[in-house]
Coordinates of C-alpha atoms and ligand atoms in Angstrom, one line a residue:
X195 CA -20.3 -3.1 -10.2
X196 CA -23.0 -4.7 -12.8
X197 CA -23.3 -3.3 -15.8
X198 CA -25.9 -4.7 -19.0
X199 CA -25.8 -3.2 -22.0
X200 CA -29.2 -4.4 -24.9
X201 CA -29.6 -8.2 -22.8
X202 CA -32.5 -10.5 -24.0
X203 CA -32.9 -13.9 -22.8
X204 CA -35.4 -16.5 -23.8
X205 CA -35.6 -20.0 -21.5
X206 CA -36.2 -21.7 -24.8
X207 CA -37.0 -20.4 -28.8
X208 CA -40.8 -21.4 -28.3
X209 CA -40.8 -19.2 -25.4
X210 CA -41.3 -15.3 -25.5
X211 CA -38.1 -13.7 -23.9
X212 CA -38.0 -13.4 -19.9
X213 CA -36.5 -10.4 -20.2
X214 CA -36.1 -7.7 -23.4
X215 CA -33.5 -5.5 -24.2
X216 CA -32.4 -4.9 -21.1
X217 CA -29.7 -1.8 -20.0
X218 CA -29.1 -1.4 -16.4
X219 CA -26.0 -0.2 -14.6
X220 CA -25.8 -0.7 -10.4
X221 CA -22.7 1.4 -9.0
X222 CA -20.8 0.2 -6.0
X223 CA -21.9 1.2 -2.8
X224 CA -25.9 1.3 -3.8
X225 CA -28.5 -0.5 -2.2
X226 CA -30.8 -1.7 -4.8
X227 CA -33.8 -3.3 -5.0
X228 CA -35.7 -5.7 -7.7
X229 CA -39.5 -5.5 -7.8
X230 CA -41.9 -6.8 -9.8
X231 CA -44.8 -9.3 -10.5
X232 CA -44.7 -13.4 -10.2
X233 CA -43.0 -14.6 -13.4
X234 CA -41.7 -10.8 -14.2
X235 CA -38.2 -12.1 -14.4
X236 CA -36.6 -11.0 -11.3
X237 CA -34.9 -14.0 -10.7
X238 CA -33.9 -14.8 -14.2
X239 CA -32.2 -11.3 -13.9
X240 CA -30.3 -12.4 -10.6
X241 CA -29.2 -15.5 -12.5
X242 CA -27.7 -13.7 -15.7
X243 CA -26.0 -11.0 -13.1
X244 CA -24.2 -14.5 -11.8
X245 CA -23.6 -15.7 -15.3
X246 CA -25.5 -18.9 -14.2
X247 CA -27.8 -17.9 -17.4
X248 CA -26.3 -16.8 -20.8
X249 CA -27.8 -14.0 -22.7
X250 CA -28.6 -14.7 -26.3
X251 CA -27.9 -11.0 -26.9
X252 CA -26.4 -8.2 -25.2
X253 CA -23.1 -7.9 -22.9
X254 CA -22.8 -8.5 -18.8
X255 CA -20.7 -7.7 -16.8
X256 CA -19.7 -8.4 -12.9
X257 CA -17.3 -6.1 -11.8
X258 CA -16.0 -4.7 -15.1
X259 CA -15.2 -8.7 -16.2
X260 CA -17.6 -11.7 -17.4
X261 CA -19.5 -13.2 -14.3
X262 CA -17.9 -16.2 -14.3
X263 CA -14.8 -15.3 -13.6
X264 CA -16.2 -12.8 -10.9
X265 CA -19.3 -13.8 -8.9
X266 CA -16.3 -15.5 -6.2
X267 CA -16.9 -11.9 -5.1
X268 CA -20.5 -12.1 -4.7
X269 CA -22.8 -13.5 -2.2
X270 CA -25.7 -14.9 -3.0
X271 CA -29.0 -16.3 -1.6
X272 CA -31.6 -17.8 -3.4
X273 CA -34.8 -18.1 -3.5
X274 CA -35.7 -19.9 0.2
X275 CA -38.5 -21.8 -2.0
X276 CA -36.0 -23.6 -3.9
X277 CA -34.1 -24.9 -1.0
X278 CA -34.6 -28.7 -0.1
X279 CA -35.7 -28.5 4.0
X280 CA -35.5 -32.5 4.3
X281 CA -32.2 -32.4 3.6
X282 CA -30.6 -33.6 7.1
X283 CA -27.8 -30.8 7.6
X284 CA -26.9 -28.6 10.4
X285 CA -26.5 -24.8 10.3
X286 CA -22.8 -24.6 10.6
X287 CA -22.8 -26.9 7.4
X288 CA -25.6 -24.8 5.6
X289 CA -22.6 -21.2 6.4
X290 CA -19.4 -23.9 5.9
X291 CA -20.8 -24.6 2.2
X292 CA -20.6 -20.7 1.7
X293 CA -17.2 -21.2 1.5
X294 CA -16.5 -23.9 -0.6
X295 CA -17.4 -21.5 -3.5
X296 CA -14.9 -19.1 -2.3
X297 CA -12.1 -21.3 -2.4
X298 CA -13.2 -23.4 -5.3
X299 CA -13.4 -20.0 -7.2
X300 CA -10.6 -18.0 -6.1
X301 CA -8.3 -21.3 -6.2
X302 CA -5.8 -19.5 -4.5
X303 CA -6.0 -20.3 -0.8
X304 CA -3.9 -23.0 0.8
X305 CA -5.7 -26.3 2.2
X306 CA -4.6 -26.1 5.0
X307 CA -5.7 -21.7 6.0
X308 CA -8.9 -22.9 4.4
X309 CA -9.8 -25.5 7.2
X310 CA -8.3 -23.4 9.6
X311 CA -10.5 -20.4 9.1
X312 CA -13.5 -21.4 7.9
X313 CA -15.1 -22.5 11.0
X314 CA -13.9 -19.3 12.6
X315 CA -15.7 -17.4 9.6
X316 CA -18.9 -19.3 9.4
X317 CA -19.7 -18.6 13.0
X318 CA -18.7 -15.2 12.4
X319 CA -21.1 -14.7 9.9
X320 CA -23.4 -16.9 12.4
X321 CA -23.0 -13.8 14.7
X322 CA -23.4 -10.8 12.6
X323 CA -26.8 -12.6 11.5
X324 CA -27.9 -13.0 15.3
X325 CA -27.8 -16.6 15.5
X326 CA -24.6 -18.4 16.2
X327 CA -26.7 -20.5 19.1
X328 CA -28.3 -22.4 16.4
X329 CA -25.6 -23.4 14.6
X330 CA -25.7 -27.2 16.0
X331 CA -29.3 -27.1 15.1
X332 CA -31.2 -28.6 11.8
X333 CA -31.5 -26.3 9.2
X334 CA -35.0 -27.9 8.9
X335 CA -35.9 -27.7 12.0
X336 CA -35.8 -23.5 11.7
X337 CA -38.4 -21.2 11.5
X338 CA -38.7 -19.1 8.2
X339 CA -37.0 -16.2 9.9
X340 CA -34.0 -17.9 11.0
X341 CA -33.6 -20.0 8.5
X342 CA -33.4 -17.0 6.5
X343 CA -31.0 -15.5 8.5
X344 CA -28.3 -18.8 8.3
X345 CA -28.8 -18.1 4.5
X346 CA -27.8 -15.0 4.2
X347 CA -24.8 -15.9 6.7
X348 CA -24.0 -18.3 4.2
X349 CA -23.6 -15.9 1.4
X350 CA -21.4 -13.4 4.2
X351 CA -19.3 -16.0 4.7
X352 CA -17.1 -15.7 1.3
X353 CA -16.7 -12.0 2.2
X354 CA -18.6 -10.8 -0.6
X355 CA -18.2 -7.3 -2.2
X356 CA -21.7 -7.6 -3.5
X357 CA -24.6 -9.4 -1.5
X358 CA -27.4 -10.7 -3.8
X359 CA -30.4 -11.8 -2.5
X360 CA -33.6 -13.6 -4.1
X361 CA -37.1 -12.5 -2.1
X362 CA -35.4 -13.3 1.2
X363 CA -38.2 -12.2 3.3
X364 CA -40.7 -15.0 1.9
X365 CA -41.9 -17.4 4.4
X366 CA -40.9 -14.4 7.2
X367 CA -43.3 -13.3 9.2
X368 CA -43.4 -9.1 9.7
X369 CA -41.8 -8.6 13.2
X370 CA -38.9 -11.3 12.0
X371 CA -38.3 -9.2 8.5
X372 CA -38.5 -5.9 10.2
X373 CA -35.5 -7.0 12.4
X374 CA -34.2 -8.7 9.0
X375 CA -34.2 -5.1 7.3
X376 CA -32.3 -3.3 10.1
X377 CA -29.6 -6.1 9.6
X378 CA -29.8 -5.2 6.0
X379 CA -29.4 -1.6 7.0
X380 CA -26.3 -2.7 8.8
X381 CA -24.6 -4.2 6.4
X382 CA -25.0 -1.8 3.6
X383 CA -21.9 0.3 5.2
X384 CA -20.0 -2.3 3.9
X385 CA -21.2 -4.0 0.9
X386 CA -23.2 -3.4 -2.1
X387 CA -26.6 -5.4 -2.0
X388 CA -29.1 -6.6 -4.7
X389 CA -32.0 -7.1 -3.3
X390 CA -35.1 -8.8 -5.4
X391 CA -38.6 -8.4 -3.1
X392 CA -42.2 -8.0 -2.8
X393 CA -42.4 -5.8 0.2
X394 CA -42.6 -2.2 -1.4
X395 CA -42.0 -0.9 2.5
X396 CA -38.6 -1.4 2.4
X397 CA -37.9 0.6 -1.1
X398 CA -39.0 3.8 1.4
X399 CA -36.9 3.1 3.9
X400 CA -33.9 1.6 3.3
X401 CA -32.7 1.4 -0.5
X402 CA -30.8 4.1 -2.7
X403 CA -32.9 2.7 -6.2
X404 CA -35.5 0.4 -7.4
X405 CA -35.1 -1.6 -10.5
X406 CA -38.8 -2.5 -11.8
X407 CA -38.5 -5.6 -13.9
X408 CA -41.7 -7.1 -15.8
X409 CA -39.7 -8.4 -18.9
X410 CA -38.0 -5.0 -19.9
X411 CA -36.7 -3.5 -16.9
X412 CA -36.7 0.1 -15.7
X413 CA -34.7 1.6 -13.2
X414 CA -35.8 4.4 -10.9
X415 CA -34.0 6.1 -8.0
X416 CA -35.8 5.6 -4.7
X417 CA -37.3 9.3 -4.1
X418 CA -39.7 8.0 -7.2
X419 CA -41.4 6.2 -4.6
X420 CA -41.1 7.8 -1.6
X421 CA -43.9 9.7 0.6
X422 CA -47.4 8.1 0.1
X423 CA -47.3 6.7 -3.0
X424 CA -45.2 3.9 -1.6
X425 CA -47.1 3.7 1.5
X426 CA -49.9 3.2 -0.7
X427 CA -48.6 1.0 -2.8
X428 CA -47.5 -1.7 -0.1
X429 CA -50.8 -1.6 1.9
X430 CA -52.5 -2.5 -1.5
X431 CA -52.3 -5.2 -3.6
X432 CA -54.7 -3.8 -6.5
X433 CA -52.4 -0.4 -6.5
X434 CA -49.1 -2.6 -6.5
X435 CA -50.7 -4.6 -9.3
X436 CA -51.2 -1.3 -11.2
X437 CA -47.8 -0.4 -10.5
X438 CA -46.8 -4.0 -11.8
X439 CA -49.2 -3.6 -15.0
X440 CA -47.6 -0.1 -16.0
X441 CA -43.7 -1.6 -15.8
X442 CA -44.7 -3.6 -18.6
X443 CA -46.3 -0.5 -20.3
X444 CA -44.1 1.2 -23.0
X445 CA -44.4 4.7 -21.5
X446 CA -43.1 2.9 -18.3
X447 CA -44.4 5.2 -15.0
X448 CA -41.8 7.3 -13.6
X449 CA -42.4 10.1 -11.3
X450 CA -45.4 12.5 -10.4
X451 CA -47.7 11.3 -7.5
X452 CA -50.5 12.9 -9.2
X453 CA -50.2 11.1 -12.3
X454 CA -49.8 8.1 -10.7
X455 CA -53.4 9.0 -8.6
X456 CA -54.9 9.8 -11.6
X457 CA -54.7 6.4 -13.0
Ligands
ADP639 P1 -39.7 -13.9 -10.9 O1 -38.5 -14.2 -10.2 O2 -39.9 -12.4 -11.2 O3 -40.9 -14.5 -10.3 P2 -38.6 -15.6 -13.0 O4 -37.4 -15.0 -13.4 O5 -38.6 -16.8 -12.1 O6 -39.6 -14.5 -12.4 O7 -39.4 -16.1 -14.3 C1 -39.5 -15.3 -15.5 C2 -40.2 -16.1 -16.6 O8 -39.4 -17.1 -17.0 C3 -41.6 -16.7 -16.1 O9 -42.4 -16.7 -17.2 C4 -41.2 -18.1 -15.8 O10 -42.2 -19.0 -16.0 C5 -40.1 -18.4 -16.8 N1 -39.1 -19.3 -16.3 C6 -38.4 -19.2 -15.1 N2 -37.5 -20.2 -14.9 C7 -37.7 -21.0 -16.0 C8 -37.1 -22.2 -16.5 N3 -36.1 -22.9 -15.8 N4 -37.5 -22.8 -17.7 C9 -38.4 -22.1 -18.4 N5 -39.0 -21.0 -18.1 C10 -38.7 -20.4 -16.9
MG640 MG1 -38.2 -15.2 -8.4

């Protein structure tokens, strides 16, 4: 479903490279998740998978094709901090503009079944999120947790095959993004999700690999991190940092509990 092969990118040529040499492969079906430090290049990694960033070198590709002509297929949420709150919009118009790409993209639905469904989808989406009574509300007005939840109603709303999403926990508090999770959980059966987060908690319990990305990127299969190493790891900043520290190492760690302990 997303396949790199050797991709570097630099934001500008004064600027060391975000991301190096990076070869990564996510299969259809997985649930996979992104971790890493602040400024690792998570999100830079998201935006390349999109083709909304061109490599300098190395190959993409979205579904066996370039991005561009592909991500109609994904669903994506961003990054909640980048999202303007003052904006005065409602929820149903925050889901609706989820499918503006779809049709812009596809180009191959009429006028007229667009406006005639996409109501009926948005507040589907709105429902399978838990939260179709808001929809006349203010997007702004939300808390963290709901808003989040609209968000990712807005990327269901295109139907995607793949579901990318950029730390959407942030601003959540923990009750909200443990409910958040089992909706996750839910909707793996049916799509393919790409998930970029801090919370280490959820790499135990719900997804199928973990993709470690401090400017090269490693990826692991999730019983790496299982057992008490990850419970460890979430309840403790100075151990995730270490974690962190070694995904930029070279001899990139990859395995034994003990080693790991050891450190
Ligand atoms: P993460 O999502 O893991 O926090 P990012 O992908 O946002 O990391 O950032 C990776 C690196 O690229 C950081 O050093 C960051 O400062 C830099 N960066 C991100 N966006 C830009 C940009 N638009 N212009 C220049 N540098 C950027
Ligand atoms: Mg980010």
């Amino acid at each position: 479903m997303i396949e790199l092969k050797n991709v570097s990118f630099s934001y500008s040529v004064e600027c060391k490279p975000a991301l190096e040499n990076v070869t990564l492969t996510i299969p259809r079906g997985e649930f996979a998740s992104i971790v890493g430090p602040n400024g690792g290049g998570k999100s830079t990694l998201i935006k390349l998978i999109l083709g909304l960033l061109k490599p300098q070198t190395g190959s993409i590709k979205l579904f066996g094709e370039a991005p561009e002509k592909t991500r109609y297929r994904v669903g994506y949420a961003p990054q909640q901090a980048k999202v303007d709150y003052r904006f005065p919009i409602n929820v149903q118009d925050v889901v609706l503009a989820g499918r503006f790409g779809a049709r812009t993209e596809k180009g191959t639905r009429t006028f007229f079944r667009f406006n005639r469904d996409n109501k009926a989808r948005a507040i589907a989406a709105l429902e399978k999120m838990g939260v179709a009574d808001l929809r006349r509300k203010s997007f702004g007005d939300l808390s963290g947790g709901q808003r989040q939840r609209v968000l990712i109603a807005r990327a269901l709303c295109c139907e995607p095959e793949l579901l990318i999403l950029d730390e959407p926990t942030n601003n959540v508090d923990p009750s909200s993004a443990k409910k958040f999770y089992e909706l996750l959980a839910e909707l793996h059966k049916s799509v393919t999700i790409l998930m970029a987060s801090h919370d280490l908690s959820v790499v135990s319990q719900l997804v199928d690999s973990v993709v470690c990305v401090n400017r090269v990127v490693q990826s692991h299969p999730t019983e790496a991190f299982t057992g008490d190493l990850v419970r460890d790891l979430y309840h403790s900043d100075v151990r995730l940092v270490r974690h962190d520290h070694r995904c930029s190492e070279s001899g990139h760690f990859h395995g034994e509990e003990d080693s790991f302990a050891a450190e």
